[in-house]
Amino acid sequence: MATTEWLGAPRRRRVFQICCLAIILVAGNGPFVRGWATDEYDSWKAHQPQYERQYGRWDVVADSKSRTVHAALLHSGKVLLMSGSGNSQDNFDAKKFTTLLWDPTANTFQNVYTPWDVFCAGHAFLPDGELLIAGGTKKYEVLAQDSPDGKKHEYQGLKDSYVFNPDTERYEKVGSLNYARWYPTLVTLANGAVVAVSGLNEDGQIDPGNTESFDQATQTWITHPDLVKEFPTYPSLLLTADGRLFFSGANAGYGPASLAARQSGLWNLTNNAFQPVLGLPLPELNETAGTVLLPPAQEQKVMFIGGGGVGDTQTLTARTAIVDLNSSNPAWQRGPDLSVAKRYPGAVVLPDDTVLVSGGSAAYRAKDSLTAEIYHPDTNQFTRAADPTVGRDYHSEYLLLPDGRVAVFGSNPLTDNNFFETRVEVYSPAYLFRGVRPVIQSAPAAATRGTTINITSSQKVSKVRLIRAGAYTHVTDTEQRSVELPIVQQANGVVTVSVPDNANLLPPDYYMLFVDNGDNVPSVAKWVQVH
């Protein structure tokens, strides 16, 4: 056929013109088109059954419209999202303090009246499931260039203290702290008391080591002048099986910067003795690092994850380290490196005895890392997990949900407009795509340490875990722990398990009860209150 005849055919001419136009568009916008195509392919691949069975899946499920800085899972199944002023001077000046309740099942948000600026307070659960919150923001920092005296003035802390009642879904005022605190750490003890340490005081100075504890019976804070220990702010503290508090060395900045002041170790609350735990690789990279009590808690192994240098330096590391606190002379041993170096890693204990490590950033509040991996304590190895789609760094939070998923909130990178990430992204681990899940058909609502309880399950059970609900802020969660309930016997769908009698291992609180079917597929949890 002649060229003129071919060009004269209207339909073919239009096809030829469209193809030429497409070629021109691709040539002129190559990076954009290739990027769009790659994103579309990655999204398609991430939702394929085979991929999900191997790596799990991330989904953005909601937008809270809230600058979430603190998150805690309540035994009602709802998640408390606390912002206060949300790192916004405008909100602080307007006394616009925000709290939301997120219902993961209905995927709805409910506003909660917030009577003080909870921004950068500390929190821990009480034995009745109420969340104790102490401290907060009295005054925002003033940078040197904005200060009349040409000096920087730090944030100032509050003495305010409240409990959040999951039944009334309201804050309730309790006795005030004896020492104002901003960036403190709270941790629950075996007797149900809550210890508060560290923070900046009402003058913006680091607390010199004042220790106090909350007594729920009297709703008051008690000072302990015989317990004096200075920590950097938001020190990562964990209650150990012998009753001492383990300080991993991880922290959120402020306070003494020397390695001696940030030395990891075991703090004895009966005599104020501090036993250093040596051997942490790259100990100077301890800020914005993660700490997690590895599952099961009986093994008393703690992992130190990532982190960076003091202040806003860009130095950071992929290093992990593990210490066995059951050892007569515990010392850190280097663990497997993360896939990338990062600050602000999120670490969540999963019901299959693994740990999700996700998010973080490759610089100080910048260059978010869209990576996630699963740590396996039994093999001391990381395996790849699906990549999150939303960056998370400073002011981000990670919580295990009763259905076995992990919910992630917040992020506040350094930007000119003080951007804050408000989308909620949820990770569905690979075990949710590997067959029929066991169902807990019955379980007691309460359990007493040192006794046995019966559970009925739809499938044969290989392991049973009690996982304490998380309360997360600033790469710190003193709450989460997974405790093994040894199986005593199993017949006709009834599983009898033993509840450990050590209250240091199993502090009084509400726990999520999970059973596993032997293929590392866990059930949806039932709530059990441990006494």
Short mmCIF file of C-alpha atoms in Angstrom, two decimals:
data_model
loop_
_atom_site.label_atom_id
_atom_site.label_comp_id
_atom_site.label_asym_id
_atom_site.label_seq_id
_atom_site.Cartn_x
_atom_site.Cartn_y
_atom_site.Cartn_z
CA MET A 1 0.00 0.00 0.00
CA ALA A 2 1.33 3.47 -0.92
CA THR A 3 2.50 5.82 1.82
CA THR A 4 -0.02 8.46 0.77
CA GLU A 5 -2.84 5.93 1.05
CA TRP A 6 -1.73 4.91 4.54
CA LEU A 7 -1.50 8.51 5.73
CA GLY A 8 -4.81 9.22 4.15
CA ALA A 9 -6.68 6.74 6.27
CA PRO A 10 -8.19 8.87 9.06
CA ARG A 11 -8.29 6.15 11.71
CA ARG A 12 -4.74 5.01 11.12
CA ARG A 13 -3.55 8.61 11.02
CA ARG A 14 -5.07 9.24 14.45
CA VAL A 15 -3.37 6.13 15.88
CA PHE A 16 -0.07 7.30 14.39
CA GLN A 17 -0.53 10.77 15.91
CA ILE A 18 -1.40 9.35 19.36
CA CYS A 19 1.65 7.10 19.31
CA CYS A 20 3.88 10.01 18.33
CA LEU A 21 2.37 12.14 21.09
CA ALA A 22 2.93 9.37 23.64
CA ILE A 23 6.56 9.05 22.55
CA ILE A 24 7.05 12.81 22.90
CA LEU A 25 5.41 12.86 26.35
CA VAL A 26 7.52 9.99 27.61
CA ALA A 27 10.67 11.52 26.19
CA GLY A 28 9.91 14.90 27.78
CA ASN A 29 8.70 13.53 31.10
CA GLY A 30 10.71 10.36 31.38
CA PRO A 31 11.57 10.51 35.09
CA PHE A 32 7.97 11.32 36.05
CA VAL A 33 6.48 8.59 33.89
CA ARG A 34 9.03 6.01 35.01
CA GLY A 35 8.45 7.00 38.65
CA TRP A 36 4.69 6.74 38.28
CA ALA A 37 4.97 3.37 36.58
CA THR A 38 7.34 2.09 39.26
CA ASP A 39 5.03 3.23 42.07
CA GLU A 40 2.05 1.60 40.40
CA TYR A 41 3.94 -1.65 39.91
CA ASP A 42 5.24 -1.64 43.50
CA SER A 43 1.72 -1.08 44.82
CA TRP A 44 0.38 -3.91 42.66
CA LYS A 45 3.18 -6.28 43.71
CA ALA A 46 2.74 -5.45 47.41
CA HIS A 47 -0.87 -6.62 47.27
CA GLN A 48 -0.22 -9.96 45.59
CA PRO A 49 -0.99 -13.02 47.77
CA GLN A 50 2.45 -14.56 47.41
CA TYR A 51 4.15 -11.29 48.39
CA GLU A 52 1.84 -10.81 51.39
CA ARG A 53 2.51 -14.35 52.64
CA GLN A 54 6.23 -13.65 52.61
CA TYR A 55 6.49 -9.99 53.64
CA GLY A 56 3.12 -8.83 54.95
CA ARG A 57 1.38 -5.65 53.80
CA TRP A 58 1.07 -1.96 54.69
CA ASP A 59 -2.15 0.03 54.27
CA VAL A 60 -2.96 3.66 54.97
CA VAL A 61 -6.30 3.26 56.72
CA ALA A 62 -7.18 6.74 57.99
CA ASP A 63 -6.17 10.35 58.49
CA SER A 64 -6.51 11.49 62.09
CA LYS A 65 -5.90 15.17 61.24
CA SER A 66 -4.08 15.19 64.57
CA ARG A 67 -0.46 15.91 65.49
CA THR A 68 -0.09 12.71 67.52
CA VAL A 69 2.94 12.63 69.83
CA HIS A 70 1.85 9.92 72.29
CA ALA A 71 -0.14 6.74 71.63
CA ALA A 72 -1.42 4.05 73.99
CA LEU A 73 -3.56 0.95 73.44
CA LEU A 74 -6.39 0.72 76.00
CA HIS A 75 -8.00 -2.52 77.16
CA SER A 76 -11.21 -1.33 75.51
CA GLY A 77 -9.38 -1.96 72.23
CA LYS A 78 -9.34 1.73 71.40
CA VAL A 79 -6.15 3.73 70.94
CA LEU A 80 -5.52 6.96 72.83
CA LEU A 81 -3.79 9.49 70.56
CA MET A 82 -2.42 12.39 72.58
CA SER A 83 -1.17 15.57 70.93
CA GLY A 84 -1.60 18.40 73.41
CA SER A 85 -0.25 21.39 71.52
CA GLY A 86 1.46 18.96 69.13
CA ASN A 87 4.78 20.81 68.86
CA SER A 88 2.96 23.91 67.60
CA GLN A 89 3.61 27.25 69.28
CA ASP A 90 0.38 28.57 67.75
CA ASN A 91 -1.63 25.75 69.33
CA PHE A 92 0.10 26.34 72.65
CA ASP A 93 -0.60 30.08 72.61
CA ALA A 94 -4.24 29.39 71.73
CA LYS A 95 -4.44 26.69 74.44
CA LYS A 96 -5.59 24.29 71.75
CA PHE A 97 -4.77 20.91 73.30
CA THR A 98 -5.93 17.79 71.47
CA THR A 99 -6.60 14.14 72.25
CA LEU A 100 -8.37 11.58 70.07
CA LEU A 101 -9.69 8.08 70.64
CA TRP A 102 -9.29 5.88 67.59
CA ASP A 103 -11.42 2.78 67.27
CA PRO A 104 -9.44 0.44 64.95
CA THR A 105 -12.46 -1.79 64.33
CA ALA A 106 -14.88 0.94 63.31
CA ASN A 107 -12.02 3.14 62.07
CA THR A 108 -13.54 6.20 63.73
CA PHE A 109 -12.09 9.06 65.76
CA GLN A 110 -13.56 10.71 68.82
CA ASN A 111 -12.42 14.01 70.34
CA VAL A 112 -11.54 13.99 74.04
CA TYR A 113 -11.38 17.17 76.13
CA THR A 114 -7.74 17.76 77.11
CA PRO A 115 -7.34 19.99 80.19
CA TRP A 116 -3.59 20.60 79.98
CA ASP A 117 -0.73 20.48 77.50
CA VAL A 118 0.14 16.77 77.48
CA PHE A 119 2.80 17.43 74.82
CA CYS A 120 6.00 15.63 75.88
CA ALA A 121 4.63 14.15 79.12
CA GLY A 122 5.38 10.62 80.32
CA HIS A 123 2.93 7.72 80.75
CA ALA A 124 2.50 4.19 82.08
CA PHE A 125 -0.41 1.86 82.80
CA LEU A 126 -1.80 1.28 86.29
CA PRO A 127 -3.04 -2.15 87.49
CA ASP A 128 -6.68 -1.28 86.75
CA GLY A 129 -5.89 -0.41 83.14
CA GLU A 130 -6.02 3.34 83.55
CA LEU A 131 -3.21 5.24 81.85
CA LEU A 132 -1.24 7.54 84.15
CA ILE A 133 0.11 10.62 82.39
CA ALA A 134 2.46 13.04 84.16
CA GLY A 135 4.23 16.24 83.19
CA GLY A 136 3.86 18.17 79.96
CA THR A 137 4.67 21.58 78.54
CA LYS A 138 4.58 24.74 80.64
CA LYS A 139 6.42 26.89 78.11
CA TYR A 140 7.94 26.43 74.64
CA GLU A 141 11.61 26.94 73.92
CA VAL A 142 12.91 30.30 72.75
CA LEU A 143 15.83 30.19 70.34
CA ALA A 144 18.79 32.50 70.91
CA GLN A 145 18.03 34.62 67.84
CA ASP A 146 14.50 35.22 69.14
CA SER A 147 15.41 35.82 72.78
CA PRO A 148 15.75 39.33 74.27
CA ASP A 149 18.90 38.26 76.13
CA GLY A 150 20.38 36.48 73.13
CA LYS A 151 20.35 33.12 74.91
CA LYS A 152 18.42 29.96 74.19
CA HIS A 153 15.73 29.09 76.72
CA GLU A 154 14.65 25.46 76.86
CA TYR A 155 11.18 23.98 77.13
CA GLN A 156 9.76 24.05 80.64
CA GLY A 157 7.95 21.20 82.35
CA LEU A 158 4.73 20.87 84.34
CA LYS A 159 3.71 19.13 87.56
CA ASP A 160 0.27 18.21 86.21
CA SER A 161 -0.80 14.58 86.51
CA TYR A 162 -3.90 12.81 85.21
CA VAL A 163 -5.21 9.34 84.58
CA PHE A 164 -7.17 8.45 81.47
CA ASN A 165 -10.11 6.23 82.34
CA PRO A 166 -10.93 3.78 79.50
CA ASP A 167 -14.45 3.26 80.90
CA THR A 168 -15.50 6.92 81.07
CA GLU A 169 -13.14 7.89 78.23
CA ARG A 170 -12.13 11.00 80.13
CA TYR A 171 -9.06 12.45 81.83
CA GLU A 172 -9.30 12.53 85.62
CA LYS A 173 -7.07 14.79 87.74
CA VAL A 174 -4.85 13.15 90.36
CA GLY A 175 -2.19 14.50 92.68
CA SER A 176 0.51 16.63 91.09
CA LEU A 177 4.12 15.63 90.65
CA ASN A 178 6.53 16.93 93.26
CA TYR A 179 8.92 17.90 90.47
CA ALA A 180 7.92 19.46 87.16
CA ARG A 181 8.87 17.27 84.21
CA TRP A 182 9.08 17.63 80.41
CA TYR A 183 10.40 14.56 78.53
CA PRO A 184 10.21 12.23 81.57
CA THR A 185 10.00 8.44 81.66
CA LEU A 186 7.39 6.57 83.71
CA VAL A 187 7.62 2.83 84.39
CA THR A 188 5.29 0.48 86.31
CA LEU A 189 6.71 -1.69 89.10
CA ALA A 190 5.68 -5.12 90.37
CA ASN A 191 3.53 -3.66 93.16
CA GLY A 192 1.63 -1.42 90.72
CA ALA A 193 3.41 1.77 91.71
CA VAL A 194 4.74 3.95 88.89
CA VAL A 195 8.20 5.54 89.07
CA ALA A 196 8.92 8.88 87.36
CA VAL A 197 12.43 10.05 86.50
CA SER A 198 14.21 12.68 84.43
CA GLY A 199 12.81 15.53 82.35
CA LEU A 200 13.30 19.27 82.18
CA ASN A 201 11.91 21.15 85.18
CA GLU A 202 9.86 24.34 85.37
CA ASP A 203 12.99 26.37 84.63
CA GLY A 204 14.05 24.28 81.64
CA GLN A 205 16.90 22.61 83.55
CA ILE A 206 17.55 18.88 83.53
CA ASP A 207 16.21 17.13 86.61
CA PRO A 208 19.24 16.38 88.81
CA GLY A 209 18.05 12.89 89.76
CA ASN A 210 14.86 13.33 91.77
CA THR A 211 12.84 10.11 91.92
CA GLU A 212 9.17 9.88 92.80
CA SER A 213 6.48 7.23 92.59
CA PHE A 214 2.71 7.29 92.17
CA ASP A 215 0.53 5.50 94.70
CA GLN A 216 -2.84 4.67 93.16
CA ALA A 217 -4.58 4.14 96.51
CA THR A 218 -3.94 7.73 97.61
CA GLN A 219 -3.66 9.21 94.09
CA THR A 220 -0.49 11.01 95.15
CA TRP A 221 3.19 11.15 94.23
CA ILE A 222 5.73 10.14 96.87
CA THR A 223 9.30 11.47 96.86
CA HIS A 224 12.27 9.13 97.37
CA PRO A 225 15.21 11.25 98.53
CA ASP A 226 17.31 8.11 98.95
CA LEU A 227 16.95 7.29 95.24
CA VAL A 228 19.01 9.79 93.28
CA LYS A 229 19.92 8.99 89.69
CA GLU A 230 20.36 11.53 86.89
CA PHE A 231 19.30 10.38 83.43
CA PRO A 232 19.12 12.09 80.05
CA THR A 233 15.54 12.81 79.03
CA TYR A 234 13.16 10.00 78.04
CA PRO A 235 15.60 7.34 79.24
CA SER A 236 14.62 3.86 78.08
CA LEU A 237 13.89 1.93 81.29
CA LEU A 238 12.61 -1.64 81.60
CA LEU A 239 11.50 -3.56 84.69
CA THR A 240 13.62 -6.71 84.96
CA ALA A 241 12.82 -10.08 86.50
CA ASP A 242 14.79 -9.31 89.67
CA GLY A 243 13.00 -6.01 90.25
CA ARG A 244 15.77 -3.68 89.14
CA LEU A 245 15.25 -1.14 86.35
CA PHE A 246 17.45 -1.60 83.32
CA PHE A 247 18.58 1.57 81.56
CA SER A 248 19.66 0.64 78.05
CA GLY A 249 21.43 3.95 77.42
CA ALA A 250 18.92 4.98 74.76
CA ASN A 251 17.32 8.39 75.23
CA ALA A 252 15.73 11.30 73.39
CA GLY A 253 18.35 13.96 74.10
CA TYR A 254 18.77 16.80 76.62
CA GLY A 255 20.72 16.36 79.81
CA PRO A 256 24.32 15.28 80.34
CA ALA A 257 26.01 14.22 77.13
CA SER A 258 28.94 12.29 78.58
CA LEU A 259 29.14 8.54 78.10
CA ALA A 260 29.41 8.12 81.87
CA ALA A 261 26.06 9.86 82.35
CA ARG A 262 24.48 7.71 79.63
CA GLN A 263 26.02 4.42 80.74
CA SER A 264 23.63 1.50 80.49
CA GLY A 265 23.10 -0.52 83.62
CA LEU A 266 20.83 -1.98 86.28
CA TRP A 267 19.42 0.39 88.90
CA ASN A 268 18.44 -1.08 92.26
CA LEU A 269 15.47 0.76 93.78
CA THR A 270 16.08 -0.67 97.25
CA ASN A 271 19.55 0.83 97.77
CA ASN A 272 20.17 3.15 94.77
CA ALA A 273 23.05 0.95 93.57
CA PHE A 274 23.79 1.06 89.84
CA GLN A 275 25.53 -1.86 88.13
CA PRO A 276 27.00 -0.77 84.78
CA VAL A 277 26.37 -3.04 81.80
CA LEU A 278 29.38 -2.68 79.52
CA GLY A 279 30.23 -3.53 75.95
CA LEU A 280 27.70 -1.53 73.91
CA PRO A 281 29.23 -1.05 70.45
CA LEU A 282 29.37 2.61 69.39
CA PRO A 283 28.09 3.79 72.79
CA GLU A 284 28.27 7.43 71.72
CA LEU A 285 25.43 6.79 69.25
CA ASN A 286 22.73 6.43 71.89
CA GLU A 287 20.19 9.16 71.13
CA THR A 288 16.94 8.42 69.30
CA ALA A 289 17.76 4.69 69.49
CA GLY A 290 15.22 1.97 70.10
CA THR A 291 15.09 -0.53 72.97
CA VAL A 292 12.95 -3.64 73.21
CA LEU A 293 12.64 -6.54 75.66
CA LEU A 294 12.83 -9.49 73.30
CA PRO A 295 10.19 -12.22 73.45
CA PRO A 296 9.60 -14.17 75.50
CA ALA A 297 10.29 -11.94 78.50
CA GLN A 298 11.48 -14.91 80.59
CA GLU A 299 14.72 -14.93 78.61
CA GLN A 300 15.48 -11.36 79.76
CA LYS A 301 17.24 -10.38 76.54
CA VAL A 302 17.16 -6.72 75.52
CA MET A 303 17.96 -5.33 72.08
CA PHE A 304 19.43 -1.87 71.39
CA ILE A 305 18.52 -0.64 67.90
CA GLY A 306 20.10 2.04 65.71
CA GLY A 307 20.41 5.59 67.02
CA GLY A 308 22.58 8.63 66.45
CA GLY A 309 24.94 11.14 68.03
CA VAL A 310 24.12 13.70 70.67
CA GLY A 311 21.93 16.58 69.52
CA ASP A 312 21.14 17.36 65.90
CA THR A 313 24.23 15.69 64.46
CA GLN A 314 23.84 13.66 61.29
CA THR A 315 25.86 10.72 62.64
CA LEU A 316 23.85 7.52 62.92
CA THR A 317 24.23 3.75 62.86
CA ALA A 318 22.67 0.47 61.73
CA ARG A 319 24.11 -1.26 64.80
CA THR A 320 22.07 -3.47 67.06
CA ALA A 321 23.26 -5.02 70.30
CA ILE A 322 21.80 -7.62 72.65
CA VAL A 323 22.32 -8.18 76.36
CA ASP A 324 21.26 -11.22 78.40
CA LEU A 325 20.16 -9.88 81.78
CA ASN A 326 19.86 -13.43 83.13
CA SER A 327 23.65 -13.65 82.96
CA SER A 328 25.58 -13.29 86.23
CA ASN A 329 27.66 -10.57 84.59
CA PRO A 330 25.56 -9.15 81.73
CA ALA A 331 27.38 -7.45 78.86
CA TRP A 332 26.32 -6.26 75.43
CA GLN A 333 27.05 -8.36 72.36
CA ARG A 334 26.80 -6.99 68.85
CA GLY A 335 23.69 -8.14 67.01
CA PRO A 336 22.92 -8.19 63.29
CA ASP A 337 22.95 -4.80 61.63
CA LEU A 338 19.78 -3.20 60.34
CA SER A 339 19.39 -3.06 56.57
CA VAL A 340 20.11 0.69 56.76
CA ALA A 341 21.40 3.06 59.43
CA LYS A 342 18.60 4.98 61.14
CA ARG A 343 17.46 7.16 63.98
CA TYR A 344 13.95 6.80 65.48
CA PRO A 345 13.42 3.09 64.67
CA GLY A 346 10.02 1.75 65.70
CA ALA A 347 10.17 -1.65 67.41
CA VAL A 348 7.10 -3.76 68.20
CA VAL A 349 6.94 -7.22 69.74
CA LEU A 350 4.69 -9.55 67.70
CA PRO A 351 2.71 -12.56 68.99
CA ASP A 352 4.81 -15.03 66.96
CA ASP A 353 7.89 -14.13 69.07
CA THR A 354 9.42 -11.87 66.45
CA VAL A 355 9.97 -8.10 66.45
CA LEU A 356 8.98 -5.63 63.76
CA VAL A 357 11.58 -2.87 63.26
CA SER A 358 10.31 -0.17 60.94
CA GLY A 359 10.60 3.44 59.83
CA GLY A 360 13.12 5.87 61.20
CA SER A 361 15.27 8.31 59.28
CA ALA A 362 18.71 8.47 57.69
CA ALA A 363 19.41 11.88 59.20
CA TYR A 364 18.31 14.02 62.13
CA ARG A 365 14.54 14.46 61.55
CA ALA A 366 15.09 14.09 57.81
CA LYS A 367 15.48 11.54 54.99
CA ASP A 368 12.83 9.11 56.19
CA SER A 369 13.65 5.45 55.69
CA LEU A 370 10.83 3.52 53.99
CA THR A 371 12.16 0.20 55.21
CA ALA A 372 10.98 -2.50 57.61
CA GLU A 373 12.36 -5.82 58.76
CA ILE A 374 11.55 -8.65 61.14
CA TYR A 375 14.00 -9.72 63.85
CA HIS A 376 13.97 -13.40 64.81
CA PRO A 377 15.38 -13.92 68.33
CA ASP A 378 15.67 -17.68 67.81
CA THR A 379 18.10 -17.29 64.90
CA ASN A 380 19.45 -13.81 65.73
CA GLN A 381 18.69 -12.66 62.18
CA PHE A 382 16.65 -10.04 60.37
CA THR A 383 14.44 -10.89 57.42
CA ARG A 384 12.83 -8.44 55.08
CA ALA A 385 9.31 -7.11 55.64
CA ALA A 386 7.12 -5.15 53.26
CA ASP A 387 8.17 -1.51 52.93
CA PRO A 388 5.95 1.11 54.56
CA THR A 389 4.66 3.87 52.30
CA VAL A 390 4.65 6.70 54.86
CA GLY A 391 7.84 8.11 56.37
CA ARG A 392 8.15 8.12 60.16
CA ASP A 393 10.80 9.84 62.25
CA TYR A 394 10.57 12.20 65.26
CA HIS A 395 7.23 12.11 67.12
CA SER A 396 6.09 8.80 65.61
CA GLU A 397 4.44 5.93 67.50
CA TYR A 398 4.02 2.16 66.98
CA LEU A 399 1.48 -0.13 68.67
CA LEU A 400 0.51 -3.80 68.41
CA LEU A 401 -3.27 -4.17 68.05
CA PRO A 402 -5.32 -7.08 69.47
CA ASP A 403 -5.91 -8.44 65.96
CA GLY A 404 -2.16 -8.89 65.45
CA ARG A 405 -1.63 -5.88 63.19
CA VAL A 406 0.66 -2.94 64.00
CA ALA A 407 -0.64 0.63 63.83
CA VAL A 408 1.73 3.55 63.21
CA PHE A 409 1.06 7.24 63.87
CA GLY A 410 2.77 10.62 63.67
CA SER A 411 6.08 11.97 62.37
CA ASN A 412 7.47 15.49 62.58
CA PRO A 413 10.46 16.03 60.27
CA LEU A 414 12.29 19.34 60.22
CA THR A 415 10.58 21.58 57.68
CA ASP A 416 10.00 25.30 57.30
CA ASN A 417 6.27 24.85 57.95
CA ASN A 418 6.66 22.40 60.88
CA PHE A 419 4.97 19.60 58.89
CA PHE A 420 3.32 16.82 60.87
CA GLU A 421 2.26 13.47 59.41
CA THR A 422 -1.34 12.67 60.36
CA ARG A 423 -2.04 9.54 58.32
CA VAL A 424 -2.47 6.21 60.11
CA GLU A 425 -0.70 3.30 58.45
CA VAL A 426 -1.21 -0.30 59.54
CA TYR A 427 1.13 -3.24 58.99
CA SER A 428 -0.43 -6.67 58.53
CA PRO A 429 2.35 -9.18 59.24
CA ALA A 430 2.89 -12.15 56.97
CA TYR A 431 1.30 -14.50 59.50
CA LEU A 432 -2.09 -12.97 58.66
CA PHE A 433 -1.84 -14.41 55.13
CA ARG A 434 -0.72 -17.95 55.99
CA GLY A 435 -3.88 -19.86 56.56
CA VAL A 436 -6.80 -20.08 58.98
CA ARG A 437 -6.13 -18.45 62.31
CA PRO A 438 -6.88 -20.20 65.58
CA VAL A 439 -9.80 -18.75 67.52
CA ILE A 440 -9.84 -18.39 71.30
CA GLN A 441 -13.33 -19.63 72.07
CA SER A 442 -13.12 -18.98 75.79
CA ALA A 443 -10.61 -17.56 78.24
CA PRO A 444 -10.90 -16.10 81.74
CA ALA A 445 -11.25 -12.32 82.05
CA ALA A 446 -8.74 -12.36 84.90
CA ALA A 447 -5.76 -14.44 85.96
CA THR A 448 -3.77 -14.70 89.17
CA ARG A 449 -0.03 -15.13 89.09
CA GLY A 450 1.14 -18.55 90.24
CA THR A 451 -2.01 -20.36 89.14
CA THR A 452 -3.21 -22.16 86.01
CA ILE A 453 -5.97 -21.10 83.64
CA ASN A 454 -7.92 -22.95 80.96
CA ILE A 455 -8.33 -21.72 77.39
CA THR A 456 -10.42 -23.31 74.65
CA SER A 457 -9.20 -22.99 71.10
CA SER A 458 -10.46 -23.92 67.66
CA GLN A 459 -7.07 -25.40 66.77
CA LYS A 460 -4.27 -27.21 68.54
CA VAL A 461 -2.06 -24.70 70.33
CA SER A 462 1.75 -24.68 70.34
CA LYS A 463 2.36 -21.60 72.45
CA VAL A 464 0.49 -19.01 74.50
CA ARG A 465 1.59 -15.46 75.15
CA LEU A 466 0.45 -12.54 77.29
CA ILE A 467 1.50 -9.27 75.64
CA ARG A 468 1.23 -6.05 77.58
CA ALA A 469 -0.32 -3.15 75.69
CA GLY A 470 2.07 -0.46 74.50
CA ALA A 471 2.27 3.22 75.44
CA TYR A 472 4.71 4.82 73.02
CA THR A 473 6.42 8.19 72.62
CA HIS A 474 9.84 9.43 71.52
CA VAL A 475 11.21 5.96 70.61
CA THR A 476 10.35 4.85 74.16
CA ASP A 477 7.85 2.22 75.34
CA THR A 478 8.43 0.93 78.86
CA GLU A 479 5.24 -1.15 78.70
CA GLN A 480 5.40 -3.75 75.95
CA ARG A 481 6.54 -7.24 76.90
CA SER A 482 5.55 -10.72 75.78
CA VAL A 483 5.35 -13.31 78.57
CA GLU A 484 5.23 -17.04 77.88
CA LEU A 485 2.47 -19.08 79.54
CA PRO A 486 3.86 -22.64 79.59
CA ILE A 487 1.39 -25.29 78.43
CA VAL A 488 0.63 -27.79 81.22
CA GLN A 489 -1.72 -30.03 79.25
CA GLN A 490 -3.96 -29.98 76.18
CA ALA A 491 -6.91 -32.19 75.29
CA ASN A 492 -10.20 -31.86 73.42
CA GLY A 493 -9.56 -28.25 72.55
CA VAL A 494 -8.90 -27.22 76.17
CA VAL A 495 -5.43 -25.84 76.90
CA THR A 496 -4.23 -25.49 80.49
CA VAL A 497 -1.42 -23.00 80.95
CA SER A 498 0.64 -21.83 83.90
CA VAL A 499 0.73 -18.14 84.83
CA PRO A 500 4.18 -17.11 86.10
CA ASP A 501 4.28 -16.06 89.73
CA ASN A 502 6.94 -13.34 89.36
CA ALA A 503 5.28 -9.91 89.45
CA ASN A 504 8.47 -8.30 88.15
CA LEU A 505 8.09 -10.42 85.03
CA LEU A 506 4.33 -9.96 84.86
CA PRO A 507 3.37 -6.60 86.42
CA PRO A 508 -0.31 -6.10 87.29
CA ASP A 509 -2.23 -4.82 84.27
CA TYR A 510 -4.43 -5.87 81.35
CA TYR A 511 -2.69 -8.09 78.79
CA MET A 512 -3.53 -9.40 75.33
CA LEU A 513 -3.77 -13.20 75.36
CA PHE A 514 -2.66 -14.80 72.08
CA VAL A 515 -2.47 -18.47 71.11
CA ASP A 516 -0.39 -19.84 68.23
CA ASN A 517 -1.27 -22.91 66.14
CA GLY A 518 2.27 -24.20 65.57
CA ASP A 519 2.63 -22.62 62.14
CA ASN A 520 3.43 -19.22 63.67
CA VAL A 521 -0.13 -18.10 63.00
CA PRO A 522 -1.59 -16.32 66.05
CA SER A 523 -5.18 -15.81 67.09
CA VAL A 524 -6.93 -12.53 67.67
CA ALA A 525 -6.26 -11.62 71.31
CA LYS A 526 -8.55 -11.78 74.32
CA TRP A 527 -8.02 -9.28 77.14
CA VAL A 528 -6.98 -10.73 80.50
CA GLN A 529 -6.38 -8.73 83.67
CA VAL A 530 -3.42 -10.09 85.62
CA HIS A 531 -3.35 -9.75 89.42
#
